[in-house]
Amino acid sequence: MGQWWGVLAGALLIAAWINKAAGPAVVIALSAVVLLWCAFQAPVTCGAPVRGREGGCRNNASGLLLGCHIRQHRWQKLKMLIVRRQVRAFCSGLFSDGKATIVTLAGIGSFASGLVALVPGLVIH
Ligand SMILES: [Zn+2]
């Protein structure tokens, strides 16, 4: 459960949005924390391609952008983002299971939240 602290930060972020007293600085800080958690800390499945295994590596990875402890897997997903024809495979991996979907949605939400907080004009009053 300790690895899921990002979800707690996400809940705080939502609370900061509801409670206007928190102010944009708090929202931006929490958004950045949640986004970093999703990218580099969240406990998702590695999913790096493994010969002869459907769905790839099942080890726990650190975040959506990093792989598991196996050296060849560590930067696998970042490489997929750089190689154009593998971007689609990377994107499908973002929704490969329940955990990945939660983390991906949290990442998108925190990114949007940070953007809106940074650019006040984006919010239509
Ligand atoms: Zn792996």
CSV table of C-alpha atoms and ligand atoms in Angstrom, one decimal:
chain,number,residue,atom,x,y,z
A,1,MET,CA,0.0,0.0,0.0
A,2,GLY,CA,3.0,2.3,0.6
A,3,GLN,CA,3.6,2.5,-3.1
A,4,TRP,CA,0.1,4.0,-3.6
A,5,TRP,CA,0.9,7.3,-1.9
A,6,GLY,CA,0.3,9.0,-5.3
A,7,VAL,CA,-3.4,8.2,-5.0
A,8,LEU,CA,-3.4,9.9,-1.7
A,9,ALA,CA,-1.7,13.0,-3.3
A,10,GLY,CA,-4.3,12.8,-6.0
A,11,ALA,CA,-7.1,12.9,-3.4
A,12,LEU,CA,-5.4,15.9,-1.8
A,13,LEU,CA,-5.3,17.5,-5.3
A,14,ILE,CA,-9.0,17.0,-5.8
A,15,ALA,CA,-9.6,18.5,-2.3
A,16,ALA,CA,-7.4,21.5,-3.2
A,17,TRP,CA,-9.6,22.0,-6.3
A,18,ILE,CA,-12.8,21.9,-4.3
A,19,ASN,CA,-11.5,24.1,-1.5
A,20,LYS,CA,-10.6,27.3,-3.3
A,21,ALA,CA,-8.6,28.5,-0.3
A,22,ALA,CA,-5.8,26.2,-1.3
A,23,GLY,CA,-4.8,28.4,-4.1
A,24,PRO,CA,-3.0,27.7,-7.5
A,25,ALA,CA,0.4,27.1,-6.0
A,26,VAL,CA,-0.8,24.2,-3.9
A,27,VAL,CA,-2.7,22.8,-6.9
A,28,ILE,CA,0.4,23.1,-9.2
A,29,ALA,CA,2.7,21.5,-6.6
A,30,LEU,CA,0.3,18.5,-6.0
A,31,SER,CA,-0.3,18.1,-9.8
A,32,ALA,CA,3.5,17.9,-10.3
A,33,VAL,CA,3.8,15.3,-7.5
A,34,VAL,CA,1.0,13.1,-8.8
A,35,LEU,CA,2.4,13.4,-12.4
A,36,LEU,CA,5.9,12.4,-11.3
A,37,TRP,CA,4.4,9.5,-9.2
A,38,CYS,CA,2.5,8.2,-12.3
A,39,ALA,CA,5.6,8.4,-14.5
A,40,PHE,CA,8.3,7.1,-12.2
A,41,GLN,CA,6.9,5.6,-9.0
A,42,ALA,CA,3.5,4.0,-9.5
A,43,PRO,CA,3.4,0.2,-9.1
A,44,VAL,CA,2.3,-0.9,-12.5
A,45,THR,CA,3.2,-4.1,-14.5
A,46,CYS,CA,6.4,-3.9,-16.5
A,47,GLY,CA,5.0,-5.3,-19.7
A,48,ALA,CA,8.3,-5.2,-21.6
A,49,PRO,CA,8.2,-7.7,-24.5
A,50,VAL,CA,9.4,-11.2,-23.5
A,51,ARG,CA,10.0,-13.9,-26.0
A,52,GLY,CA,7.2,-16.5,-25.9
A,53,ARG,CA,5.1,-14.8,-23.3
A,54,GLU,CA,1.8,-13.2,-24.1
A,55,GLY,CA,1.5,-9.7,-22.6
A,56,GLY,CA,5.2,-9.4,-21.8
A,57,CYS,CA,7.0,-9.2,-18.5
A,58,ARG,CA,4.8,-9.4,-15.4
A,59,ASN,CA,7.2,-7.9,-12.9
A,60,ASN,CA,6.3,-4.7,-11.0
A,61,ALA,CA,7.6,-1.6,-12.7
A,62,SER,CA,8.3,1.9,-11.3
A,63,GLY,CA,5.8,4.1,-13.0
A,64,LEU,CA,4.4,4.3,-16.6
A,65,LEU,CA,7.7,5.3,-18.1
A,66,LEU,CA,10.1,2.9,-16.4
A,67,GLY,CA,10.3,-0.9,-16.5
A,68,CYS,CA,11.1,-3.4,-13.8
A,69,HIS,CA,14.5,-4.2,-12.1
A,70,ILE,CA,15.7,-6.2,-15.2
A,71,ARG,CA,18.3,-3.9,-16.8
A,72,GLN,CA,17.1,-4.5,-20.4
A,73,HIS,CA,13.5,-3.6,-19.3
A,74,ARG,CA,14.4,-0.5,-17.3
A,75,TRP,CA,14.3,2.0,-20.3
A,76,GLN,CA,12.2,-0.2,-22.6
A,77,LYS,CA,9.1,2.0,-22.4
A,78,LEU,CA,11.0,5.3,-22.9
A,79,LYS,CA,12.6,3.7,-25.9
A,80,MET,CA,9.1,2.8,-27.2
A,81,LEU,CA,8.1,6.4,-27.0
A,82,ILE,CA,11.1,7.4,-29.1
A,83,VAL,CA,10.7,4.8,-31.8
A,84,ARG,CA,7.7,6.0,-33.8
A,85,ARG,CA,6.1,2.6,-34.7
A,86,GLN,CA,6.1,1.5,-31.1
A,87,VAL,CA,4.2,4.4,-29.7
A,88,ARG,CA,1.0,2.6,-30.4
A,89,ALA,CA,2.2,-0.4,-28.4
A,90,PHE,CA,3.2,1.9,-25.6
A,91,CYS,CA,-0.2,3.6,-25.5
A,92,SER,CA,-2.0,0.3,-25.4
A,93,GLY,CA,0.2,-0.7,-22.5
A,94,LEU,CA,-1.1,2.3,-20.6
A,95,PHE,CA,-4.5,0.6,-20.4
A,96,SER,CA,-3.3,-3.0,-20.2
A,97,ASP,CA,-4.9,-3.7,-16.8
A,98,GLY,CA,-6.8,-2.1,-14.0
A,99,LYS,CA,-3.7,-0.7,-12.2
A,100,ALA,CA,-2.2,0.8,-15.3
A,101,THR,CA,-5.6,2.4,-16.2
A,102,ILE,CA,-5.9,4.0,-12.8
A,103,VAL,CA,-2.3,5.3,-13.0
A,104,THR,CA,-2.8,6.6,-16.5
A,105,LEU,CA,-6.0,8.4,-15.7
A,106,ALA,CA,-4.4,9.9,-12.6
A,107,GLY,CA,-1.5,11.1,-14.8
A,108,ILE,CA,-3.8,12.6,-17.4
A,109,GLY,CA,-5.9,14.2,-14.7
A,110,SER,CA,-2.9,15.7,-12.8
A,111,PHE,CA,-1.4,17.0,-16.1
A,112,ALA,CA,-4.7,18.7,-17.0
A,113,SER,CA,-5.0,20.1,-13.5
A,114,GLY,CA,-1.5,21.5,-13.5
A,115,LEU,CA,-2.0,23.0,-16.9
A,116,VAL,CA,-5.3,24.7,-15.9
A,117,ALA,CA,-3.7,26.0,-12.7
A,118,LEU,CA,-0.7,27.4,-14.5
A,119,VAL,CA,-2.9,29.1,-17.2
A,120,PRO,CA,-5.8,30.7,-15.3
A,121,GLY,CA,-7.3,31.9,-18.6
A,122,LEU,CA,-8.1,28.3,-19.5
A,123,VAL,CA,-10.7,28.1,-16.8
A,124,ILE,CA,-14.0,29.4,-18.0
A,125,HIS,CA,-15.8,31.2,-15.2
B,1,ZN,ZN,10.3,-6.4,-16.9
